[in-house]
Short mmCIF file of C-alpha atoms in Angstrom, two decimals:
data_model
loop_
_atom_site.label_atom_id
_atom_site.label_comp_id
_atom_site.label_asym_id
_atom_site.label_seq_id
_atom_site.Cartn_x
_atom_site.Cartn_y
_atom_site.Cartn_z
CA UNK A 359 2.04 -3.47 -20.63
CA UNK A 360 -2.12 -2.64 -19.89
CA UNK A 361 -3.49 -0.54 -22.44
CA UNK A 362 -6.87 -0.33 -21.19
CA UNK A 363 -8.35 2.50 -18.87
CA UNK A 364 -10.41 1.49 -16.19
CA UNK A 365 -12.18 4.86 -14.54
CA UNK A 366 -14.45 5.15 -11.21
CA UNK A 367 -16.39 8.78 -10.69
CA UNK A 368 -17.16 8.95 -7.22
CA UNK A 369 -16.56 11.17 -4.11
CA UNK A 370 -13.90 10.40 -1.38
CA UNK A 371 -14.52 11.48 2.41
CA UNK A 372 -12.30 13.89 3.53
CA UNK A 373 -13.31 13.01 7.43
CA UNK A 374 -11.87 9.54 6.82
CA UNK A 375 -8.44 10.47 7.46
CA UNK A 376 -6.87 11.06 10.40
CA UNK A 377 -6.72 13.09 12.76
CA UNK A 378 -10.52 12.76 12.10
CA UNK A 379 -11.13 9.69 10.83
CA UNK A 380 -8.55 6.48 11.34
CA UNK A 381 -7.42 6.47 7.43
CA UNK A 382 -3.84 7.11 6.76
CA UNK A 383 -2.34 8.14 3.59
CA UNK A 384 -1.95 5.67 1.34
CA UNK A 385 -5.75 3.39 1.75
CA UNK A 386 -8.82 5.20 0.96
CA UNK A 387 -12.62 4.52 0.42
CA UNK A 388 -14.30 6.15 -2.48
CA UNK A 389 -18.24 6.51 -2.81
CA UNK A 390 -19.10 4.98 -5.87
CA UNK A 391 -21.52 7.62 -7.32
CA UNK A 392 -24.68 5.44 -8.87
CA UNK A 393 -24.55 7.31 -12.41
CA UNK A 394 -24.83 4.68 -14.76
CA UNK A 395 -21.50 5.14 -15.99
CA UNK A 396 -19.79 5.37 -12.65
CA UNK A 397 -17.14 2.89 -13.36
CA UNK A 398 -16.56 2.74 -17.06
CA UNK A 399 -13.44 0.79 -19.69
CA UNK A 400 -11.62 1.27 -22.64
CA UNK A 401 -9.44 -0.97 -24.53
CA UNK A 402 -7.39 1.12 -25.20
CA UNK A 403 -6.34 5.07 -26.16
CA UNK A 404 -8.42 5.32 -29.38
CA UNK A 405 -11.83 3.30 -28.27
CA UNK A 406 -14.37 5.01 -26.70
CA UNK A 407 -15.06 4.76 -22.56
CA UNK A 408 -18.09 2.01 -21.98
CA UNK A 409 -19.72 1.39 -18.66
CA UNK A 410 -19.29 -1.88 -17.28
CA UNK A 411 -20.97 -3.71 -14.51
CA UNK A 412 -18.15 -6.87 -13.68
CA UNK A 413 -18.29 -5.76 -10.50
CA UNK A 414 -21.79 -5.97 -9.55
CA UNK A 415 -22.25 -9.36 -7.16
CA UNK A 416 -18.78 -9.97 -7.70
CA UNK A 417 -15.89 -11.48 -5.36
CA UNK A 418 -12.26 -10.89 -5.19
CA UNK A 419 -10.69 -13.78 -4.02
CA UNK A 420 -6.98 -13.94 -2.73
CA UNK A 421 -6.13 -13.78 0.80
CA UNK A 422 -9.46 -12.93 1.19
CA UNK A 423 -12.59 -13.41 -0.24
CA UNK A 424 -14.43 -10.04 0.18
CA UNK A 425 -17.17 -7.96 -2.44
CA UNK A 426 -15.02 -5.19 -4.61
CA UNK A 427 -18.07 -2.90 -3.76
CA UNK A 428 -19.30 -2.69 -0.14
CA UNK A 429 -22.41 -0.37 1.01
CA UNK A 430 -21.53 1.53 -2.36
CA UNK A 431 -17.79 1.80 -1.39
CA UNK A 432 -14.50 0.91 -2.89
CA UNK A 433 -11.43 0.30 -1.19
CA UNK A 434 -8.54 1.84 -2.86
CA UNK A 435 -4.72 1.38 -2.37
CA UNK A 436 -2.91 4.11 -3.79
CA UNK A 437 -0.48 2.59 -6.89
CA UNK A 438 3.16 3.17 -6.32
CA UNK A 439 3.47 4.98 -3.10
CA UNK A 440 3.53 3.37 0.60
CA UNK A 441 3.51 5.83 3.39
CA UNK A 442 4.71 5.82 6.66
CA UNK A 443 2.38 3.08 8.69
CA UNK A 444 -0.05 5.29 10.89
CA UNK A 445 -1.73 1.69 12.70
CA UNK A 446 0.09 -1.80 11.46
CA UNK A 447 -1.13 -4.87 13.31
CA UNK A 448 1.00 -8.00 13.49
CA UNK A 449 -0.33 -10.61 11.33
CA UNK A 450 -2.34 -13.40 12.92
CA UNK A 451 -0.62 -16.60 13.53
CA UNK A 452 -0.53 -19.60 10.58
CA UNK A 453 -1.93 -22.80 11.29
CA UNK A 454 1.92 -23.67 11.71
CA UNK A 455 2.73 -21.19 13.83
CA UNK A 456 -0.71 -22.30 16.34
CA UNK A 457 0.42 -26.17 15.99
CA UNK A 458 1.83 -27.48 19.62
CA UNK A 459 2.00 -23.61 20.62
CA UNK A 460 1.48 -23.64 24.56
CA UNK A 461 -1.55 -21.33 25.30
CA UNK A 462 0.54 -19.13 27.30
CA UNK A 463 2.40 -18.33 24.30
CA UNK A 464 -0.53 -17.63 22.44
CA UNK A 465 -1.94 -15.09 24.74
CA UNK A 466 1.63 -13.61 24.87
CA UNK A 467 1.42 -12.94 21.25
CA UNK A 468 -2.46 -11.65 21.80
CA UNK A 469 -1.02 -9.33 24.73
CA UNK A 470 1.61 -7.74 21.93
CA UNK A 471 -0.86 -7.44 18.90
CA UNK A 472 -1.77 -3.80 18.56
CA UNK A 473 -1.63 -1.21 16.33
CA UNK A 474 1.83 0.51 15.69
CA UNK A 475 3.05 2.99 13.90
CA UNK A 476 5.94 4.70 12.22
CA UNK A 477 7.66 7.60 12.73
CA UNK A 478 6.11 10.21 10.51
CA UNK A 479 2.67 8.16 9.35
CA UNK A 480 0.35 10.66 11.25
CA UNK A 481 2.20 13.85 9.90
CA UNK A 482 1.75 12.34 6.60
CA UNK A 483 -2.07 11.60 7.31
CA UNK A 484 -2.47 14.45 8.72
CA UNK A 485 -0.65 16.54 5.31
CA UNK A 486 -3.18 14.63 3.16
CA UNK A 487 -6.42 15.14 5.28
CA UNK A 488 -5.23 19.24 5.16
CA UNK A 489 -4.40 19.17 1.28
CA UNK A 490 -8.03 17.70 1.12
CA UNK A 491 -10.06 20.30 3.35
CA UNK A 492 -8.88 22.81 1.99
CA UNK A 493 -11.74 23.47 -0.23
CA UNK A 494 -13.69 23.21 2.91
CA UNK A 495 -15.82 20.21 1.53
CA UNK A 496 -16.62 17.25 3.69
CA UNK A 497 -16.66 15.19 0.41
CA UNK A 498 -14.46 15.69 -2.87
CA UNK A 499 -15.45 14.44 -6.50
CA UNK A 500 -12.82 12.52 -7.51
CA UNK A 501 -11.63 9.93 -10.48
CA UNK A 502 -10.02 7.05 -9.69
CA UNK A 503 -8.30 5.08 -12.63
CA UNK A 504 -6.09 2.35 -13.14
CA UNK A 505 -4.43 0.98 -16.40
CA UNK A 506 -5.30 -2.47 -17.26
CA UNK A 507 -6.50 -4.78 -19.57
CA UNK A 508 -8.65 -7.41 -17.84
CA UNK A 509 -10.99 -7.59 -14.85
CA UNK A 510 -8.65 -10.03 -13.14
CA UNK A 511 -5.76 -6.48 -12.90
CA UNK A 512 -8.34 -4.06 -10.69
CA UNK A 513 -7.54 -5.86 -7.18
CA UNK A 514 -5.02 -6.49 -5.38
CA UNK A 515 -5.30 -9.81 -3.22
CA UNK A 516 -7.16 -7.96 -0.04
CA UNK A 517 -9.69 -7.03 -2.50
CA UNK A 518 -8.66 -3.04 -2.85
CA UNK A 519 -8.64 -1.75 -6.04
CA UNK A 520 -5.35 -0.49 -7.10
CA UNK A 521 -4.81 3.12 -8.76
CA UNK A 522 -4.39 6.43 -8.70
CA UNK A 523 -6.97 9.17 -7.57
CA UNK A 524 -7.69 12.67 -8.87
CA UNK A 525 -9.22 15.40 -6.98
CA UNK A 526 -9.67 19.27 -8.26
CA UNK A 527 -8.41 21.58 -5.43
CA UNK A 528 -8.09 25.21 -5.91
CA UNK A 529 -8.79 24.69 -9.49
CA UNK A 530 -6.22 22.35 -10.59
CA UNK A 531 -6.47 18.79 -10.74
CA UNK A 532 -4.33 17.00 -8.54
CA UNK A 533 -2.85 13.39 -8.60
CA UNK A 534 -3.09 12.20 -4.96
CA UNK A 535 -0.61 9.35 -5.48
CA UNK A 536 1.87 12.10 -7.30
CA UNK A 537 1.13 14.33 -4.92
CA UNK A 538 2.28 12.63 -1.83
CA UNK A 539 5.64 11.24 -3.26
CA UNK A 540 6.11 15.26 -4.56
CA UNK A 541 5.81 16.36 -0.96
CA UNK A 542 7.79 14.13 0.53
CA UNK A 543 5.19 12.22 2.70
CA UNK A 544 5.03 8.81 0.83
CA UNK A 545 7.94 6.79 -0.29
CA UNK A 546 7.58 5.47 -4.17
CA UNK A 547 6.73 1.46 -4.05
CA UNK A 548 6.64 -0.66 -6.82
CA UNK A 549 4.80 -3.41 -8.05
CA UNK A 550 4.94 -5.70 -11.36
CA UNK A 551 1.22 -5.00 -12.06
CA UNK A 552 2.50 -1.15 -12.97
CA UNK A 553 3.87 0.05 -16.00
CA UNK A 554 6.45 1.52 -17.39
CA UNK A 555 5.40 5.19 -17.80
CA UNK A 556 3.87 4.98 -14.37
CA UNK A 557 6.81 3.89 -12.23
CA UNK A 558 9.35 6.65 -14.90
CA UNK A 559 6.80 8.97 -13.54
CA UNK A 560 7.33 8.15 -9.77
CA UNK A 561 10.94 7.69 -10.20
CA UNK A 562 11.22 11.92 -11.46
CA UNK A 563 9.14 12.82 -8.92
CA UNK A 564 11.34 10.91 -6.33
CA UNK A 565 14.62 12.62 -7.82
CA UNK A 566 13.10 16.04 -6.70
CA UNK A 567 11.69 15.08 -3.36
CA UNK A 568 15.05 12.91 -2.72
CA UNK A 569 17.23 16.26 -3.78
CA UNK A 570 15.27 18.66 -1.54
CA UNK A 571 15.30 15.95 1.40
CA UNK A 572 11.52 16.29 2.40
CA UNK A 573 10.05 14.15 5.36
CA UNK A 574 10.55 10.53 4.62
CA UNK A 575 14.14 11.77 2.66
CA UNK A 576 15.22 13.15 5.16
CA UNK A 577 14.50 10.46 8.08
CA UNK A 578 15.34 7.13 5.38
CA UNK A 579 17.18 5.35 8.31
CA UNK A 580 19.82 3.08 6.57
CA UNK A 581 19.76 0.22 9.85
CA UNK A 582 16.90 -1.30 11.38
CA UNK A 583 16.73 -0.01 14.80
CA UNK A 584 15.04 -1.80 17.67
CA UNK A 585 11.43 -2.51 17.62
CA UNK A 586 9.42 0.36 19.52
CA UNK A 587 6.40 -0.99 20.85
CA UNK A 588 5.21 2.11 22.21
CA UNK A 589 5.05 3.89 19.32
CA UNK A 590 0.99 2.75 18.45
CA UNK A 591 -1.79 4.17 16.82
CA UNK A 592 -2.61 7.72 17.64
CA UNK A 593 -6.40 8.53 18.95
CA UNK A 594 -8.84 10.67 16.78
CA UNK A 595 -7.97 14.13 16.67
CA UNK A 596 -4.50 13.29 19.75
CA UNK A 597 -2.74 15.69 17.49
CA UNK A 598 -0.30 16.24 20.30
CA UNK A 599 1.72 13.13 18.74
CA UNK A 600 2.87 15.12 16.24
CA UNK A 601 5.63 17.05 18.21
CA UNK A 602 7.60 13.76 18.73
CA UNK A 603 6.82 12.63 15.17
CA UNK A 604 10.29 12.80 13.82
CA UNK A 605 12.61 9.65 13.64
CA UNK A 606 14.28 6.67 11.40
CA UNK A 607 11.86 5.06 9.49
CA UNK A 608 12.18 2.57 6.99
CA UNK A 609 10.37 1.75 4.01
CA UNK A 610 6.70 0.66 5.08
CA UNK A 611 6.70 -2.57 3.57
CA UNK A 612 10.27 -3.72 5.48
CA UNK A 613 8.42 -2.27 8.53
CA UNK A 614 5.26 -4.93 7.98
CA UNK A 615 7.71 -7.50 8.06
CA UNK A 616 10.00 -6.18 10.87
CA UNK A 617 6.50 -5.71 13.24
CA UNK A 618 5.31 -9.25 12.10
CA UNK A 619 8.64 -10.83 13.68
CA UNK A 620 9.12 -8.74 16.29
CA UNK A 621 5.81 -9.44 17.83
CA UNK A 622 6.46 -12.88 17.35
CA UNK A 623 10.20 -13.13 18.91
CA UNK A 624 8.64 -10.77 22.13
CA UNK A 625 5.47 -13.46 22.57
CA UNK A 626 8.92 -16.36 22.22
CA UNK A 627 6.53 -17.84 19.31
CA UNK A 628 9.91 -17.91 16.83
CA UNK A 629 13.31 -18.35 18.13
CA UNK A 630 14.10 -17.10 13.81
CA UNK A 631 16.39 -13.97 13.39
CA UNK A 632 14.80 -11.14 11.34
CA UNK A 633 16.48 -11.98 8.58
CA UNK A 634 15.50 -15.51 8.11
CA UNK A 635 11.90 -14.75 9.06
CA UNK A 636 12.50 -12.13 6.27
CA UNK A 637 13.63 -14.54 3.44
CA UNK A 638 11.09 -17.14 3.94
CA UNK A 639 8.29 -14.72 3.94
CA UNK A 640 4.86 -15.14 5.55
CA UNK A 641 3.25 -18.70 5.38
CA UNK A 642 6.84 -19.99 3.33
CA UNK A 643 5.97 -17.07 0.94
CA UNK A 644 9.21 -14.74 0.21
CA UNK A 645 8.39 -11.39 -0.65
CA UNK A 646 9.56 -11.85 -4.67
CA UNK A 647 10.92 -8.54 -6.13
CA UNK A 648 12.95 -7.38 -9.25
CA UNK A 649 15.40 -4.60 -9.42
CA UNK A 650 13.90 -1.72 -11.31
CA UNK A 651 16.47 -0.91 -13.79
CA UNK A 652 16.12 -5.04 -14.48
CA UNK A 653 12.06 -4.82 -14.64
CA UNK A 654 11.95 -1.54 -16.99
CA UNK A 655 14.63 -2.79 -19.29
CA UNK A 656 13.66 -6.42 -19.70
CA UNK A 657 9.83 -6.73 -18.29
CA UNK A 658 8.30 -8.99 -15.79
CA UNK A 659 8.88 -11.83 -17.92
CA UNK A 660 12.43 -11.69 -18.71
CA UNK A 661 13.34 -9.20 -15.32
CA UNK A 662 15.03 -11.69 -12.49
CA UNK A 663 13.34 -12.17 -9.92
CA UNK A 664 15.16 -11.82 -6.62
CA UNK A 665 14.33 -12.51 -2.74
CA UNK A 666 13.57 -9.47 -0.79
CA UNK A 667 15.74 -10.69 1.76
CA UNK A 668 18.66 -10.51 -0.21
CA UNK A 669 18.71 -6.87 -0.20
CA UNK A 670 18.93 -6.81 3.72
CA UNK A 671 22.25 -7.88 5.27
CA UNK A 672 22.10 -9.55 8.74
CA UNK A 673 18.66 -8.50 9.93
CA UNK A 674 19.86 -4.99 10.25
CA UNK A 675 21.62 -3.29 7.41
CA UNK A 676 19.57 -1.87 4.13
CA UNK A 677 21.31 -1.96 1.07
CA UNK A 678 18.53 -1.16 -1.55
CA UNK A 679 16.61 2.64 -1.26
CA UNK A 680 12.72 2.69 -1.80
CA UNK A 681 12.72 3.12 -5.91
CA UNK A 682 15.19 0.40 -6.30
CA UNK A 683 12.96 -2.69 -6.44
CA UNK A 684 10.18 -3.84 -8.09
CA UNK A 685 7.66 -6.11 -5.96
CA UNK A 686 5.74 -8.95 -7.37
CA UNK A 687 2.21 -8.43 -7.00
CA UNK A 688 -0.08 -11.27 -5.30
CA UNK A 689 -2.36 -13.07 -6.91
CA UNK A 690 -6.49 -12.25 -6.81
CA UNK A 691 -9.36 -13.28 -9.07
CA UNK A 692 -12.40 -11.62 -9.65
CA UNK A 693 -15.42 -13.98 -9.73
CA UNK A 694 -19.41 -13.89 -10.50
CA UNK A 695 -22.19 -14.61 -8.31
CA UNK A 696 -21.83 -18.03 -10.20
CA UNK A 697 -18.08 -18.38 -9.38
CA UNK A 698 -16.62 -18.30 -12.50
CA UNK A 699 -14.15 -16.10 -13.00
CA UNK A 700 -14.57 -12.48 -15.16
CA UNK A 701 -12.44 -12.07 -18.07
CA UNK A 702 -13.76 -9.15 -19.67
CA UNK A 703 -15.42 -5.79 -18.92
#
């Protein structure tokens, strides 16, 4: 388990998020203020905070290959909570997939390739953008921080850093990530970079929102329903989706998957049943996850790891709930102008 602290001062755009902007709740950019000690490490509880500079001319590469730092920016996926999908595109097409595909299949998949949503992804959006102009600021101080130990734990595999962001509003300093699992408008989602105090924290917080059935609660559908392909991305500030904004809605990352096939089996590029397509995962990749009483009592190491798939029955039915699994996290490393990779701060 990290023991290192890994902290970013900067401020975070409150226009960004829709209705204003085209952020939803759960991916954020953060101005990297250009103090010296902006983004500074510690080993651990009793060392002292040092500014480091890894990042400078450095690349994440994993699916991507893509600066940590652009224009003075960071990229920042909130740890442990996925909310509602406010604009999902269907992932492009594999080599495989393109091989002896007949053009007109091809531009049927291009003619279903848009931006969806869920149900409940712009009220959640729109709940975070309102929590955050409330001190009638266009831009917010915050810290973002992340516990790790090496260079190599910052990024996920798109190249967003991975943590937690604080903000002071009204006074008190607020958790963004705890924030939106406490009012209901994020479901808690695991991954094996966490810890364990982190996820034990999520998991309380989930007991109360759970008990008091707040938004995503209280819509958790426990069936995939059909594919809606009109439900996609609202316009700026076309607030008037929010009346209809109520519906099933499963958890985010399920819905990924489910819009990935379903675009697919509409264009006739896979004659695969959801739940195949689900338990050989993207590019032959199956989503890898542990069961979280397994993961917190035994560790990454020793937790068994477990096929995503096998905790949907026949394309359809759910049978784990959103704090139930732990997923594996993709690989990324973080590499110098030279191309070597970091190892230390």
């Amino acid at each position: 388990m990290p023991v290192g602290l890994l902290e970013v001062e900067g401020t975070i755009d409150v226009s960004q998020f829709w209705p204003e902007g085209r952020s939803d709740a759960d991916t954020t950019k953060v101005i990297v203020n250009v103090a010296p000690d902006a983004i500074r490490f510690r080993k651990s509880d009793t060392a002292p905070f040092h500014p480091t500079h890894v990042f400078d001319n450095a690349k994440v590469k994993g699916r991507t290959a893509t600066p940590p730092i652009k224009n003075g920016k960071l990229t920042i996926r909130l740890q442990g909570v996925d909310a509602p999908e406010l604009h999902y595109m269907p992932s492009p097409l594999s080599a495989a997939e393109k091989k002896g595909l007949p053009d007109a299949k091809k531009q049927a998949y291009h003619e279903v390739t848009h931006s969806y949503r869920q149900f409940l992804g712009a009220t959640a959006s729109k709940a975070l953008h309102d929590f955050l102009s409330g001190p009638g600021e266009a831009a917010l101080a915050c810290r973002v921080f992340t516990h790790v130990d090496t260079p190599n734990e910052v990024f996920d595999t798109y190249g967003r850093l991975v943590g937690d962001i604080e903000v002071t509003v009204s006074g008190n300093k607020v958790d963004i990530n705890h924030w939106l699992v406490e009012q209901g408008f994020a479901y808690p989602t695991f991954y094996s970079s966490m810890n364990d105090d982190e996820i034990k924290a999520f998991l309380a917080l989930t007991k109360t929102a759970r008990g008091k059935k707040l938004p995503v609660w209280k819509h958790l559908a426990k069936t995939i329903g059909a594919f809606d392909f009109d439900l996609i991305e609202p316009k700026k500030n076309e607030t008037s989706v929010l009346a209809t904004d109520k519906g099933p809605v499963i958890l985010p990352k399920l819905y990924r998957r489910y819009t990935n096939w379903s675009a697919r089996k509409k264009a006739k590029v896979t004659s695969q049943n959801f739940q195949k397509f689900l338990s050989e995962g993207s590019g032959g990749k199956p989503d890898t996850c542990y069961e979280t009483t397994d993961f917190l009592d035994n560790g990454v190491h020793s937790a068994t790891p477990r096929n995503f798939a096998e905790f949907v029955e026949g394309g359809k039915t759910i049978k784990f709930q959103p704090d139930s699994l732990v997923f594996g996290e993709a690989p990324s490393t973080l590499v110098g102008a030279d191309g070597k990779r970091i190892t230390k701060f």
